[in-house]
Short mmCIF file of N, CA and C in Angstrom, two decimals:
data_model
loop_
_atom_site.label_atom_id
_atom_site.label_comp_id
_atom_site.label_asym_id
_atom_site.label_seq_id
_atom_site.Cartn_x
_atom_site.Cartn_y
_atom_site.Cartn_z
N UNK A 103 9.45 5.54 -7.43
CA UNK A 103 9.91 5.20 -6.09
C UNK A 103 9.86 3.69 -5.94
N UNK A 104 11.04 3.31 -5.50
CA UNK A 104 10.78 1.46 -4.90
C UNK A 104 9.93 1.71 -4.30
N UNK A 105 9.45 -0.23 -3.94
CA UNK A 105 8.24 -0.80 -3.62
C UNK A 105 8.77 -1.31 -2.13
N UNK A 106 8.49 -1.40 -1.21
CA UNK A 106 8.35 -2.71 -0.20
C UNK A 106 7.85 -3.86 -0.50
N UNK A 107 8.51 -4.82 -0.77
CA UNK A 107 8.03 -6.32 -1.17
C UNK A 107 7.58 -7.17 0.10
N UNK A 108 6.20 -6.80 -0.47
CA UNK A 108 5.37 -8.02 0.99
C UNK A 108 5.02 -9.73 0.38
N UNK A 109 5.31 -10.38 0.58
CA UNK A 109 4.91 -11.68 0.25
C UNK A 109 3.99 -11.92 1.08
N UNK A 110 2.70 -13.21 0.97
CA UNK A 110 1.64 -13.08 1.64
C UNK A 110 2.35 -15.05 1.56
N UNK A 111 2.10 -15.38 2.69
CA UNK A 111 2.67 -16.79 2.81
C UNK A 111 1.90 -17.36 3.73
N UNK A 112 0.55 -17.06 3.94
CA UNK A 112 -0.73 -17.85 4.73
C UNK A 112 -1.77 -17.35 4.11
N UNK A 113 -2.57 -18.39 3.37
CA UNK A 113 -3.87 -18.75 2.80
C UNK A 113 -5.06 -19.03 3.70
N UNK A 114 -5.19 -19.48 4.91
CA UNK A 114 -5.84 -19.35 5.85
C UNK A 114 -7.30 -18.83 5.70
N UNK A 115 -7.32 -17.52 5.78
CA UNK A 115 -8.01 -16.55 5.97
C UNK A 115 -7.95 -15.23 5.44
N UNK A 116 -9.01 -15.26 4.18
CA UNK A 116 -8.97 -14.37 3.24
C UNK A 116 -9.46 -12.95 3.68
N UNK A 117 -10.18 -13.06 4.81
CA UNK A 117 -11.17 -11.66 5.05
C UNK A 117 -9.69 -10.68 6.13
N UNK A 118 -9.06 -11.48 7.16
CA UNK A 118 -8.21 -11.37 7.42
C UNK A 118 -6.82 -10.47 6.63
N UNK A 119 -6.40 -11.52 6.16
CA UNK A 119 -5.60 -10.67 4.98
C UNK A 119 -6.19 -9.87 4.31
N UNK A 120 -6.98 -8.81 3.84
CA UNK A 120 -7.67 -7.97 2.87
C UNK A 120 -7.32 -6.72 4.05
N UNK A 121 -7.39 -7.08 5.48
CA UNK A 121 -6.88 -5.96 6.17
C UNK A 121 -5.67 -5.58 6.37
N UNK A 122 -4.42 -5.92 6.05
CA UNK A 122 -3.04 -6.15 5.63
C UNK A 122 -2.88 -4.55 4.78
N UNK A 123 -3.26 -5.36 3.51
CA UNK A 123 -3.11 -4.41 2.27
C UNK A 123 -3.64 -2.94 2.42
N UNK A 124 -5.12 -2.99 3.24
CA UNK A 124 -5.70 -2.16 3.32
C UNK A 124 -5.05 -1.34 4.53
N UNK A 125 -4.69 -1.38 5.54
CA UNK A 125 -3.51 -1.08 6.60
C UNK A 125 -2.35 -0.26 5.82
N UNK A 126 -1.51 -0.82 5.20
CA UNK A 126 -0.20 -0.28 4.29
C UNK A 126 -0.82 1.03 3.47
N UNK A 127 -1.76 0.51 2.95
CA UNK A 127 -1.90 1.48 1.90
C UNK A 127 -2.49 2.95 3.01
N UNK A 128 -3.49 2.48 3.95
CA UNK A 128 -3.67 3.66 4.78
C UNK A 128 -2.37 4.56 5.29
N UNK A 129 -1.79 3.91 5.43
CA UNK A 129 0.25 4.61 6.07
C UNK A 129 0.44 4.61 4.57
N UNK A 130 0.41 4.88 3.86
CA UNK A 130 0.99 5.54 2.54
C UNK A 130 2.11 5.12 2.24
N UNK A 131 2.20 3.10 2.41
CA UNK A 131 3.39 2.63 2.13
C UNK A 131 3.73 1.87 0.57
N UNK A 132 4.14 2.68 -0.19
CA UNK A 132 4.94 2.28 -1.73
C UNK A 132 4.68 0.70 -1.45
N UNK A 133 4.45 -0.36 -1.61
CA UNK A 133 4.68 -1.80 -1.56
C UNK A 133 3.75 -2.48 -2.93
N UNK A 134 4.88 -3.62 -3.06
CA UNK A 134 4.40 -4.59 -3.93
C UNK A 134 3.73 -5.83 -3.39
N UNK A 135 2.52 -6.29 -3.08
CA UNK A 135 2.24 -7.45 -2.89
C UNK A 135 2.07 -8.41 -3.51
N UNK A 136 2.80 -9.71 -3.01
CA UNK A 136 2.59 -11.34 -3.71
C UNK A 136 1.75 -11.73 -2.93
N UNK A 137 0.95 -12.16 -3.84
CA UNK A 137 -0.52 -12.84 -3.50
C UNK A 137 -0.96 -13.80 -3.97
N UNK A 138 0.05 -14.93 -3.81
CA UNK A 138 -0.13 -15.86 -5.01
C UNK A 138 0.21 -17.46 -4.17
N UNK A 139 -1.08 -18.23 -4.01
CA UNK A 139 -0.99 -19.56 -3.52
C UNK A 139 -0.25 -20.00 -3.68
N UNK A 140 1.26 -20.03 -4.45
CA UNK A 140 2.22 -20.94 -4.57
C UNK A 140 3.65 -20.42 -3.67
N UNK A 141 3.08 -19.88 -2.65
CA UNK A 141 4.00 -19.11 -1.58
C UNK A 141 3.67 -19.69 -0.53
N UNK A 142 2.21 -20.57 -0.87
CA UNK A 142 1.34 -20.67 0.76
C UNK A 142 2.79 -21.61 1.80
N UNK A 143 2.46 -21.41 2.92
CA UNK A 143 3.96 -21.91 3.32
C UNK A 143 5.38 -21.63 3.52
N UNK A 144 5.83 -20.57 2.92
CA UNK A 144 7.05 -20.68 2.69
C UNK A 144 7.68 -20.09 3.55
N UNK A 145 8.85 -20.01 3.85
CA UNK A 145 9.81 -19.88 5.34
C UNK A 145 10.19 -18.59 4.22
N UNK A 146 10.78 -18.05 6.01
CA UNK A 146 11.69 -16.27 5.09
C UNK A 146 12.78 -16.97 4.37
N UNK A 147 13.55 -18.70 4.67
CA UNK A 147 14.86 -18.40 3.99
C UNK A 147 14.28 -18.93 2.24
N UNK A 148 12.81 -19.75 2.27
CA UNK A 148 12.57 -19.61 0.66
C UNK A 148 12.36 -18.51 0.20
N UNK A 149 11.95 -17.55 0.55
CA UNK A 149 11.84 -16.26 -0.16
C UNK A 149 12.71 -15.45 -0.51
N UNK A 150 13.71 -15.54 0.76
CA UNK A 150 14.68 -14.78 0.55
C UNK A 150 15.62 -15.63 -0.60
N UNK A 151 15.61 -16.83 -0.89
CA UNK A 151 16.31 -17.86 -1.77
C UNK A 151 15.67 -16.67 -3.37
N UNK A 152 14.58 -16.92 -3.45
CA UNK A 152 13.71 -16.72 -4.43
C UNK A 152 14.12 -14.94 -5.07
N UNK A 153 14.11 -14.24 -3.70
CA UNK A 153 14.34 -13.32 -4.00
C UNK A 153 15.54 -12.70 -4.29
N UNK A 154 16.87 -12.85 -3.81
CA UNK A 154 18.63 -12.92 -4.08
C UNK A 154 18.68 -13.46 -5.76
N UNK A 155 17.82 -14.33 -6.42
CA UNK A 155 18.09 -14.53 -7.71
C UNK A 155 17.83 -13.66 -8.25
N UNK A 156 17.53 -12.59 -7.75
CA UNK A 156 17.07 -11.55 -8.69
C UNK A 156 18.24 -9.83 -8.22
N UNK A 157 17.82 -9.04 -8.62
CA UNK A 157 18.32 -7.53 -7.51
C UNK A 157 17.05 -7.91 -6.67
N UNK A 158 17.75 -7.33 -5.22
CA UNK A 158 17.03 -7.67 -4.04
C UNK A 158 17.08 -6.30 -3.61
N UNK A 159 15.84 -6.20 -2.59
CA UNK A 159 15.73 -4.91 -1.52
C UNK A 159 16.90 -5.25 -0.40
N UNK A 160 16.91 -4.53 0.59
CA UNK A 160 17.50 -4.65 1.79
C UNK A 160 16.42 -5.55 2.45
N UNK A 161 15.01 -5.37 2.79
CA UNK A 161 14.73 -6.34 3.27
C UNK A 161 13.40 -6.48 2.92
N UNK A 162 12.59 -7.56 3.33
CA UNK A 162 11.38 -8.30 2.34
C UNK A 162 10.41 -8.11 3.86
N UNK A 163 9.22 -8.92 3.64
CA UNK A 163 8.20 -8.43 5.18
C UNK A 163 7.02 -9.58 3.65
N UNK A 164 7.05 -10.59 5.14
CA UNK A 164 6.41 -11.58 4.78
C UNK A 164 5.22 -11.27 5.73
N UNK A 165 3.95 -11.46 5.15
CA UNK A 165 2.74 -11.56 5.99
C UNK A 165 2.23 -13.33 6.13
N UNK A 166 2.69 -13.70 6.65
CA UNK A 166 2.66 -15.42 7.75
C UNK A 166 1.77 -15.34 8.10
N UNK A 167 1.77 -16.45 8.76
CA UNK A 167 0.38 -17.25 10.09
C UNK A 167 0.14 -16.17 11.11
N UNK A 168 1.08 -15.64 11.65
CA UNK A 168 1.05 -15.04 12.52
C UNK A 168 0.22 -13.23 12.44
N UNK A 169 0.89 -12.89 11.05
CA UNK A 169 0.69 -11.58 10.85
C UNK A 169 -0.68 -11.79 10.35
N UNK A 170 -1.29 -12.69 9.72
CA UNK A 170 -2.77 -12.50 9.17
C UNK A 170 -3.88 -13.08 10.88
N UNK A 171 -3.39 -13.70 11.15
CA UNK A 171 -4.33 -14.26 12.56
C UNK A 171 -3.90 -13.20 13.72
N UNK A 172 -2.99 -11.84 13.55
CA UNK A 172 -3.01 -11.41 15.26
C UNK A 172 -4.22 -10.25 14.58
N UNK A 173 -4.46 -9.86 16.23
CA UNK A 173 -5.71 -8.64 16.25
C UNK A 173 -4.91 -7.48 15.19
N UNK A 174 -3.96 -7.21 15.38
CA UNK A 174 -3.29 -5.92 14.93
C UNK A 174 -2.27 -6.70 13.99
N UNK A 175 -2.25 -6.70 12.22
CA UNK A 175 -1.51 -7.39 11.74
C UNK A 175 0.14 -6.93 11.90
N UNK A 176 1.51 -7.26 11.78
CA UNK A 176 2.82 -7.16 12.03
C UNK A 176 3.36 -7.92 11.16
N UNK A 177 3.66 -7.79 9.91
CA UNK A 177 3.94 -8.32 8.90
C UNK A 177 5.91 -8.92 9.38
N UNK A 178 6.04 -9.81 9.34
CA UNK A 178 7.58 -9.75 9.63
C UNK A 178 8.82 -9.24 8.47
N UNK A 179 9.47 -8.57 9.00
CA UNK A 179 10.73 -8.08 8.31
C UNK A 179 11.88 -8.95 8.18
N UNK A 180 12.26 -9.07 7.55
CA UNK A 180 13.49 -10.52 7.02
C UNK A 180 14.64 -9.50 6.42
N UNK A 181 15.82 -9.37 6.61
CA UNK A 181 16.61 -8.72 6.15
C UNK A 181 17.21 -9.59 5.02
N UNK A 182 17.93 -9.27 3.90
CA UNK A 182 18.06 -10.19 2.79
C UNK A 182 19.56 -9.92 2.91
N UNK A 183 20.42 -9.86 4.13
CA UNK A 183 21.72 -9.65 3.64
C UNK A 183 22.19 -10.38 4.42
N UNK A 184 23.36 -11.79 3.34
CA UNK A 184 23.64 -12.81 3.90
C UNK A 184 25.10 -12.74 4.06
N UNK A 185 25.65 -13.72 4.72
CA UNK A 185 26.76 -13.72 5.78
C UNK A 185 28.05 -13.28 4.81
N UNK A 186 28.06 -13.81 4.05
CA UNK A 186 29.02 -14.11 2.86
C UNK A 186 29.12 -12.57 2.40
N UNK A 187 27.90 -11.80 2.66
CA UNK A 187 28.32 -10.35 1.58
C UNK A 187 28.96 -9.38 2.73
N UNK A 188 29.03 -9.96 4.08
CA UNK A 188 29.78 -9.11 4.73
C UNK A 188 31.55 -9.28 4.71
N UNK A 189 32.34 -8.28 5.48
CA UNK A 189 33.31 -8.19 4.70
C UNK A 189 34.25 -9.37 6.24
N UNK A 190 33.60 -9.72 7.48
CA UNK A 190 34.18 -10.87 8.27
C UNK A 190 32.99 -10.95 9.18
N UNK A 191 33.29 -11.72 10.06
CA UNK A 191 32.16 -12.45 10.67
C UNK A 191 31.47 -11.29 12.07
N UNK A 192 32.27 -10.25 12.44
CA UNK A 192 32.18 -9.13 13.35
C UNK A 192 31.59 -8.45 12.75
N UNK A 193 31.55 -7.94 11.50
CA UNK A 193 30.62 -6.98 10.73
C UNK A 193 29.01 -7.69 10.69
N UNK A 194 28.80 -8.85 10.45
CA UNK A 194 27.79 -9.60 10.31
C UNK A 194 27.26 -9.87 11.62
N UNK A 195 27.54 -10.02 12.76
CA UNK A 195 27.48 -10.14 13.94
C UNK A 195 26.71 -8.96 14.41
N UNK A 196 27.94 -7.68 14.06
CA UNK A 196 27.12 -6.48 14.66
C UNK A 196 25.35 -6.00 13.81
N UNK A 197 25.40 -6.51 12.27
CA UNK A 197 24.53 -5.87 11.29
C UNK A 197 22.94 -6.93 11.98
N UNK A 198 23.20 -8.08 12.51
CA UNK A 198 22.41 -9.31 13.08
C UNK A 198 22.42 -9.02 14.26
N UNK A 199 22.41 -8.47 15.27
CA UNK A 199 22.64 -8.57 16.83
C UNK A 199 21.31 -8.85 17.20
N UNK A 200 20.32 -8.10 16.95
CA UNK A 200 19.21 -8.85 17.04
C UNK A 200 17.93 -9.68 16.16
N UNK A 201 18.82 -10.10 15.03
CA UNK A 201 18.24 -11.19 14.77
C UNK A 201 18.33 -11.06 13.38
N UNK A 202 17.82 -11.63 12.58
CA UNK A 202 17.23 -11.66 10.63
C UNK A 202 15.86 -11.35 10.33
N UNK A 203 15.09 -11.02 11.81
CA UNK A 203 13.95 -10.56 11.29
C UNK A 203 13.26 -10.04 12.78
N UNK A 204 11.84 -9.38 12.55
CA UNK A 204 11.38 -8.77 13.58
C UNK A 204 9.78 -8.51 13.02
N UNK A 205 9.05 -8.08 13.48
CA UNK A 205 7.69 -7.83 13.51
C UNK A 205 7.79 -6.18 13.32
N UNK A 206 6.65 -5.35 12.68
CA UNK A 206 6.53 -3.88 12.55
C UNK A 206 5.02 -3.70 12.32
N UNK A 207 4.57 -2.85 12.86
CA UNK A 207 3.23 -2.20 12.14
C UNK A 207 3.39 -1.91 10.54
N UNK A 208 1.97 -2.06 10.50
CA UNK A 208 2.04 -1.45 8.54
C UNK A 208 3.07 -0.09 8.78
N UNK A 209 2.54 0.62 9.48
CA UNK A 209 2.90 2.28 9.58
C UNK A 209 4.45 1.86 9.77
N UNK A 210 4.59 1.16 10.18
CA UNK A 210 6.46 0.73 9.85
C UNK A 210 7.18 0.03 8.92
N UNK A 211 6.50 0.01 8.08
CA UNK A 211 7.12 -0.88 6.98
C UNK A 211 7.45 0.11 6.24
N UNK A 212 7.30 1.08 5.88
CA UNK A 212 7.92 2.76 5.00
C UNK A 212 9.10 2.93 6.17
N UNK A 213 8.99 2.78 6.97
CA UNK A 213 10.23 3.05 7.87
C UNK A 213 11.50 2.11 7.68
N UNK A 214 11.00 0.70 8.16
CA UNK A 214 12.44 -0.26 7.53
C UNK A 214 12.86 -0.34 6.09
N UNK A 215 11.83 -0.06 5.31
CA UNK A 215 12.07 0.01 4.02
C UNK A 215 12.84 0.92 3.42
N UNK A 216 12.18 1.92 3.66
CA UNK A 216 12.99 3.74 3.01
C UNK A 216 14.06 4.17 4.04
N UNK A 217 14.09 3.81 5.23
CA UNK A 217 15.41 4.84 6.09
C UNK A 217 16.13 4.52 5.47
N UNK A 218 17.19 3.25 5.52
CA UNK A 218 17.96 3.21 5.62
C UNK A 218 18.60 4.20 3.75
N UNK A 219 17.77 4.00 3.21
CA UNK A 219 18.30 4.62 1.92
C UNK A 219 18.25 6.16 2.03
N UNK A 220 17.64 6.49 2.98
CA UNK A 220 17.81 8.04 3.05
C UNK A 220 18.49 8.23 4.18
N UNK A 221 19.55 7.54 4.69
CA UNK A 221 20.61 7.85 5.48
C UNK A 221 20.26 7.20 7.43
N UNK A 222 18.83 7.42 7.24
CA UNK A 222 18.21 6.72 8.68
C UNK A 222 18.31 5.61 9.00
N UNK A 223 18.06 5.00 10.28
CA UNK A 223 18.79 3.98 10.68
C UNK A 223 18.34 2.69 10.00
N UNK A 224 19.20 1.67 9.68
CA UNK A 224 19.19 0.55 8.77
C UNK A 224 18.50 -0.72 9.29
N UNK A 225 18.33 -1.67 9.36
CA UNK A 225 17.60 -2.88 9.55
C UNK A 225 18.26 -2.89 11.12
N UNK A 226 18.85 -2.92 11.60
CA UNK A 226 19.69 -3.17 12.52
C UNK A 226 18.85 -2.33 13.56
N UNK A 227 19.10 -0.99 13.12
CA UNK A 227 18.70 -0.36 14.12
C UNK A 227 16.89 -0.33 14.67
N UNK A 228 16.00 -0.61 13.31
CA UNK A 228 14.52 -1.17 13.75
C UNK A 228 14.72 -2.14 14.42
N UNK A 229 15.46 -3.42 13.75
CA UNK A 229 15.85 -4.45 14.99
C UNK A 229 15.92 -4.44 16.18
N UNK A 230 17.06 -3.44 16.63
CA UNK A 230 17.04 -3.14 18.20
C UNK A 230 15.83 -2.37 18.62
N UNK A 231 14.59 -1.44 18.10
CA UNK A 231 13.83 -1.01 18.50
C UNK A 231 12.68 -1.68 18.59
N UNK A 232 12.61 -3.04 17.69
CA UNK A 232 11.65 -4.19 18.21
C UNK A 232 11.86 -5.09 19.56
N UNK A 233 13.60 -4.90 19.11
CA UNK A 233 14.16 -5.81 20.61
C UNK A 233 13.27 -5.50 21.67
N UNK A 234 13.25 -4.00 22.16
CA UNK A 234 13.07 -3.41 23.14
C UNK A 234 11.75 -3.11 23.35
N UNK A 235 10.98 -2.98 22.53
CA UNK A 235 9.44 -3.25 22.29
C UNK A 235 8.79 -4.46 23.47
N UNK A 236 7.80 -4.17 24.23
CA UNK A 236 7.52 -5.16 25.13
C UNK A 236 6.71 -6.60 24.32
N UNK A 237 6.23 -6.01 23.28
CA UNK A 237 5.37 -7.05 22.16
C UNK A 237 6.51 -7.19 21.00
N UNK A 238 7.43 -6.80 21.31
CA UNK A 238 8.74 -7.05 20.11
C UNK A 238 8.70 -6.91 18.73
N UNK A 239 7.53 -5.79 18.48
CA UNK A 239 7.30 -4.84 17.01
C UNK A 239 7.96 -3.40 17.10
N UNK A 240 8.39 -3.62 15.76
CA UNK A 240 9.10 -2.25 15.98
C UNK A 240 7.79 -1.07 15.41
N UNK A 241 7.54 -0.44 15.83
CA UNK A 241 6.60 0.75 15.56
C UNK A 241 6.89 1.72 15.03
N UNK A 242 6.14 2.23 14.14
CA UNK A 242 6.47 3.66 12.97
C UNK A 242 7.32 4.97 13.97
N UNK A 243 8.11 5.61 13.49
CA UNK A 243 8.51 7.03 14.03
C UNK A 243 7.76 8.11 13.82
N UNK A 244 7.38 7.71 13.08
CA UNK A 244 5.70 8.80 11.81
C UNK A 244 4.96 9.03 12.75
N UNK A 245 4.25 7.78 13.58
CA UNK A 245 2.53 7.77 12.95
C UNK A 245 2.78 6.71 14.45
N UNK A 246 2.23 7.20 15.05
CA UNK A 246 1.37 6.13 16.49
C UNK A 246 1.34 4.99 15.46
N UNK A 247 1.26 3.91 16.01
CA UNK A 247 0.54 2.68 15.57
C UNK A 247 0.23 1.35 16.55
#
């Protein structure tokens, strides 16, 4: 089974992050973690740079400043599909409406990751369900979180 590719891109706070990994793996989410100081820093569009050189997922979930320092970590979701692979600028428009990335519980990262390949709704549509989110995470369909 694919992985969810989490990149870890804040060094900060190690005790912090150890609850990340440990989170995912409790939601029984397939993922690969980068854990490697030479990320410390890096914006979704270096990763996503980093990652397009290669076969890419649909979308990546960077754990940042943000996701290792909140009470409840929200790893952000970055969609890896750029303007150019759509087929005009209305298709790309609608697939982006709310945004290139969004916040999710661990318990949601098997969700943006795996729907869309099993026919469920695609980056787009977690998108709009973070939109609407009053804390603007999109939350598992599974599993309270």
């Amino acid at each position: 089974m694919p992985s969810a590719l989490v990149v870890r891109t804040d060094f900060h706070d190690g005790q912090a992050w150890q609850d990340l990994p440990a989170a995912l793996m409790e939601h029984d989410a397939h993922v690969l973690v980068i854990d490697d100081p030479a990320w410390a820093g890096a914006t979704a569009d270096e990763v996503l740079a980093a990652v397009r050189a290669d076969e890419y997922p649909a979308v990546v979930f960077l754990a940042d400043r943000s996701t290792v320092r909140a009470e409840h970590p929200a790893p952000q979701a970055v969609t890896t599909l750029a303007h150019e692979e759509c087929v005009d600028d209305e298709v790309y428009e609608q697939l982006t409406e709310f945004g290139r990335a969004f916040r999710t519980t661990p318990a949601g990262v098997h969700d943006v990751f795996a729907d869309p390949s099993c026919g469920n709704p695609g980056f787009e549509g977690h998108a709009a369900g973070a939109h609407d989110d009053p804390e603007g995470i999109h939350r598992s369909f599974r599993t309270a979180a």
